[in-house]
JSON list of C-alpha atoms in Angstrom, two decimals:
[
{"chain": "I", "resi": 1009, "resn": "LEU", "atom": "CA", "xyz": [0.00, 0.00, 0.00]},
{"chain": "I", "resi": 1010, "resn": "MET", "atom": "CA", "xyz": [1.53, 3.27, -1.13]},
{"chain": "I", "resi": 1011, "resn": "TYR", "atom": "CA", "xyz": [0.44, 6.75, -0.12]},
{"chain": "I", "resi": 1012, "resn": "LEU", "atom": "CA", "xyz": [0.94, 9.89, -2.19]},
{"chain": "I", "resi": 1013, "resn": "SER", "atom": "CA", "xyz": [1.14, 13.48, -0.99]},
{"chain": "I", "resi": 1014, "resn": "THR", "atom": "CA", "xyz": [-0.97, 16.30, -2.39]},
{"chain": "I", "resi": 1015, "resn": "GLY", "atom": "CA", "xyz": [2.05, 17.49, -4.37]},
{"chain": "I", "resi": 1016, "resn": "GLN", "atom": "CA", "xyz": [2.70, 14.06, -5.84]},
{"chain": "I", "resi": 1017, "resn": "VAL", "atom": "CA", "xyz": [-0.93, 13.70, -6.92]},
{"chain": "I", "resi": 1018, "resn": "ALA", "atom": "CA", "xyz": [-0.88, 17.21, -8.40]},
{"chain": "I", "resi": 1019, "resn": "SER", "atom": "CA", "xyz": [2.19, 16.25, -10.46]},
{"chain": "I", "resi": 1020, "resn": "LEU", "atom": "CA", "xyz": [0.49, 13.10, -11.75]},
{"chain": "I", "resi": 1021, "resn": "PHE", "atom": "CA", "xyz": [-2.57, 15.08, -12.89]},
{"chain": "I", "resi": 1022, "resn": "ASN", "atom": "CA", "xyz": [-0.48, 18.05, -14.02]},
{"chain": "I", "resi": 1023, "resn": "VAL", "atom": "CA", "xyz": [-2.60, 20.44, -11.94]},
{"chain": "I", "resi": 1024, "resn": "SER", "atom": "CA", "xyz": [-1.93, 22.63, -8.90]},
{"chain": "I", "resi": 1025, "resn": "THR", "atom": "CA", "xyz": [-2.03, 21.43, -5.31]},
{"chain": "I", "resi": 1026, "resn": "VAL", "atom": "CA", "xyz": [-4.98, 23.81, -4.80]},
{"chain": "I", "resi": 1027, "resn": "THR", "atom": "CA", "xyz": [-6.92, 21.85, -7.44]},
{"chain": "I", "resi": 1028, "resn": "ILE", "atom": "CA", "xyz": [-6.13, 18.57, -5.69]},
{"chain": "I", "resi": 1029, "resn": "ARG", "atom": "CA", "xyz": [-7.27, 20.01, -2.34]},
{"chain": "I", "resi": 1030, "resn": "ASN", "atom": "CA", "xyz": [-10.50, 21.23, -3.98]},
{"chain": "I", "resi": 1031, "resn": "TRP", "atom": "CA", "xyz": [-11.14, 17.83, -5.57]},
{"chain": "I", "resi": 1032, "resn": "ALA", "atom": "CA", "xyz": [-10.51, 16.17, -2.20]},
{"chain": "I", "resi": 1033, "resn": "GLU", "atom": "CA", "xyz": [-12.93, 18.52, -0.43]},
{"chain": "I", "resi": 1034, "resn": "GLN", "atom": "CA", "xyz": [-15.55, 17.92, -3.15]},
{"chain": "I", "resi": 1035, "resn": "GLY", "atom": "CA", "xyz": [-15.22, 14.15, -2.68]},
{"chain": "I", "resi": 1036, "resn": "ILE", "atom": "CA", "xyz": [-13.73, 13.56, -6.12]},
{"chain": "I", "resi": 1037, "resn": "LEU", "atom": "CA", "xyz": [-10.54, 12.15, -4.60]},
{"chain": "I", "resi": 1038, "resn": "LYS", "atom": "CA", "xyz": [-10.55, 10.02, -1.45]},
{"chain": "I", "resi": 1039, "resn": "TYR", "atom": "CA", "xyz": [-7.89, 10.84, 1.12]},
{"chain": "I", "resi": 1040, "resn": "GLU", "atom": "CA", "xyz": [-6.84, 10.21, 4.68]},
{"chain": "I", "resi": 1041, "resn": "THR", "atom": "CA", "xyz": [-5.74, 12.91, 7.07]},
{"chain": "I", "resi": 1042, "resn": "VAL", "atom": "CA", "xyz": [-2.40, 12.33, 8.74]},
{"chain": "I", "resi": 1043, "resn": "GLY", "atom": "CA", "xyz": [-1.09, 14.46, 11.57]},
{"chain": "I", "resi": 1044, "resn": "HIS", "atom": "CA", "xyz": [-2.50, 17.96, 11.96]},
{"chain": "I", "resi": 1045, "resn": "ASN", "atom": "CA", "xyz": [-3.99, 18.45, 8.48]},
{"chain": "I", "resi": 1046, "resn": "THR", "atom": "CA", "xyz": [-1.91, 16.56, 5.93]},
{"chain": "I", "resi": 1047, "resn": "ARG", "atom": "CA", "xyz": [-3.86, 14.79, 3.20]},
{"chain": "I", "resi": 1048, "resn": "MET", "atom": "CA", "xyz": [-2.48, 11.49, 1.94]},
{"chain": "I", "resi": 1049, "resn": "PHE", "atom": "CA", "xyz": [-3.96, 9.67, -1.02]},
{"chain": "I", "resi": 1050, "resn": "LYS", "atom": "CA", "xyz": [-3.87, 5.91, -1.55]},
{"chain": "I", "resi": 1051, "resn": "GLU", "atom": "CA", "xyz": [-2.26, 5.11, -4.88]},
{"chain": "I", "resi": 1052, "resn": "GLU", "atom": "CA", "xyz": [-4.94, 2.46, -5.50]},
{"chain": "I", "resi": 1053, "resn": "ASP", "atom": "CA", "xyz": [-7.66, 5.14, -5.17]},
{"chain": "I", "resi": 1054, "resn": "ILE", "atom": "CA", "xyz": [-5.87, 7.59, -7.46]},
{"chain": "I", "resi": 1055, "resn": "GLU", "atom": "CA", "xyz": [-4.93, 5.21, -10.30]},
{"chain": "I", "resi": 1056, "resn": "PRO", "atom": "CA", "xyz": [-8.44, 4.63, -11.76]},
{"chain": "I", "resi": 1057, "resn": "ILE", "atom": "CA", "xyz": [-9.25, 8.35, -11.73]},
{"chain": "I", "resi": 1058, "resn": "LEU", "atom": "CA", "xyz": [-5.86, 9.18, -13.22]},
{"chain": "I", "resi": 1059, "resn": "ASP", "atom": "CA", "xyz": [-6.50, 6.65, -15.98]},
{"chain": "I", "resi": 1060, "resn": "ILE", "atom": "CA", "xyz": [-9.81, 8.34, -16.87]},
{"chain": "I", "resi": 1061, "resn": "TRP", "atom": "CA", "xyz": [-8.15, 11.77, -16.64]},
{"chain": "I", "resi": 1062, "resn": "ASN", "atom": "CA", "xyz": [-5.39, 10.73, -19.04]},
{"chain": "I", "resi": 1063, "resn": "LYS", "atom": "CA", "xyz": [-7.87, 9.21, -21.52]},
{"chain": "I", "resi": 1064, "resn": "PHE", "atom": "CA", "xyz": [-9.97, 12.37, -21.43]},
{"chain": "I", "resi": 1065, "resn": "ASN", "atom": "CA", "xyz": [-6.95, 14.58, -22.00]},
{"chain": "I", "resi": 1066, "resn": "THR", "atom": "CA", "xyz": [-5.73, 12.41, -24.88]},
{"chain": "I", "resi": 1067, "resn": "VAL", "atom": "CA", "xyz": [-9.10, 12.70, -26.63]},
{"chain": "I", "resi": 1068, "resn": "PHE", "atom": "CA", "xyz": [-9.35, 16.43, -25.89]},
{"chain": "I", "resi": 1069, "resn": "LYS", "atom": "CA", "xyz": [-5.86, 17.12, -27.26]},
{"chain": "I", "resi": 1070, "resn": "ARG", "atom": "CA", "xyz": [-6.65, 15.06, -30.36]},
{"chain": "I", "resi": 1071, "resn": "GLN", "atom": "CA", "xyz": [-9.81, 17.11, -30.92]},
{"chain": "I", "resi": 1072, "resn": "GLU", "atom": "CA", "xyz": [-7.93, 20.36, -30.38]},
{"chain": "I", "resi": 1073, "resn": "SER", "atom": "CA", "xyz": [-5.27, 19.48, -32.93]},
{"chain": "I", "resi": 1074, "resn": "GLY", "atom": "CA", "xyz": [-7.97, 18.48, -35.43]},
{"chain": "I", "resi": 1075, "resn": "ASN", "atom": "CA", "xyz": [-9.62, 21.89, -35.11]},
{"chain": "I", "resi": 1076, "resn": "LYS", "atom": "CA", "xyz": [-6.54, 23.83, -36.15]},
{"chain": "I", "resi": 1077, "resn": "LYS", "atom": "CA", "xyz": [-6.59, 25.02, -39.75]}
]
Protein backbone atom coordinates (compact mmCIF):
# COMPACT_ATOMS: atom_id res chain seq x y z
CA LEU A 1 0.00 0.00 0.00
CA MET A 2 1.53 3.27 -1.13
CA TYR A 3 0.44 6.75 -0.12
CA LEU A 4 0.94 9.89 -2.19
CA SER A 5 1.14 13.48 -0.99
CA THR A 6 -0.97 16.30 -2.39
CA GLY A 7 2.05 17.49 -4.37
CA GLN A 8 2.70 14.06 -5.84
CA VAL A 9 -0.93 13.70 -6.92
CA ALA A 10 -0.88 17.21 -8.40
CA SER A 11 2.19 16.25 -10.46
CA LEU A 12 0.49 13.10 -11.75
CA PHE A 13 -2.57 15.08 -12.89
CA ASN A 14 -0.48 18.05 -14.02
CA VAL A 15 -2.60 20.44 -11.94
CA SER A 16 -1.93 22.63 -8.90
CA THR A 17 -2.03 21.43 -5.31
CA VAL A 18 -4.98 23.81 -4.80
CA THR A 19 -6.92 21.85 -7.44
CA ILE A 20 -6.13 18.57 -5.69
CA ARG A 21 -7.27 20.01 -2.34
CA ASN A 22 -10.50 21.23 -3.98
CA TRP A 23 -11.14 17.83 -5.57
CA ALA A 24 -10.51 16.17 -2.20
CA GLU A 25 -12.93 18.52 -0.43
CA GLN A 26 -15.55 17.92 -3.15
CA GLY A 27 -15.22 14.15 -2.68
CA ILE A 28 -13.73 13.56 -6.12
CA LEU A 29 -10.54 12.15 -4.60
CA LYS A 30 -10.55 10.02 -1.45
CA TYR A 31 -7.89 10.84 1.12
CA GLU A 32 -6.84 10.21 4.68
CA THR A 33 -5.74 12.91 7.07
CA VAL A 34 -2.40 12.33 8.74
CA GLY A 35 -1.09 14.46 11.57
CA HIS A 36 -2.50 17.96 11.96
CA ASN A 37 -3.99 18.45 8.48
CA THR A 38 -1.91 16.56 5.93
CA ARG A 39 -3.86 14.79 3.20
CA MET A 40 -2.48 11.49 1.94
CA PHE A 41 -3.96 9.67 -1.02
CA LYS A 42 -3.87 5.91 -1.55
CA GLU A 43 -2.26 5.11 -4.88
CA GLU A 44 -4.94 2.46 -5.50
CA ASP A 45 -7.66 5.14 -5.17
CA ILE A 46 -5.87 7.59 -7.46
CA GLU A 47 -4.93 5.21 -10.30
CA PRO A 48 -8.44 4.63 -11.76
CA ILE A 49 -9.25 8.35 -11.73
CA LEU A 50 -5.86 9.18 -13.22
CA ASP A 51 -6.50 6.65 -15.98
CA ILE A 52 -9.81 8.34 -16.87
CA TRP A 53 -8.15 11.77 -16.64
CA ASN A 54 -5.39 10.73 -19.04
CA LYS A 55 -7.87 9.21 -21.52
CA PHE A 56 -9.97 12.37 -21.43
CA ASN A 57 -6.95 14.58 -22.00
CA THR A 58 -5.73 12.41 -24.88
CA VAL A 59 -9.10 12.70 -26.63
CA PHE A 60 -9.35 16.43 -25.89
CA LYS A 61 -5.86 17.12 -27.26
CA ARG A 62 -6.65 15.06 -30.36
CA GLN A 63 -9.81 17.11 -30.92
CA GLU A 64 -7.93 20.36 -30.38
CA SER A 65 -5.27 19.48 -32.93
CA GLY A 66 -7.97 18.48 -35.43
CA ASN A 67 -9.62 21.89 -35.11
CA LYS A 68 -6.54 23.83 -36.15
CA LYS A 69 -6.59 25.02 -39.75
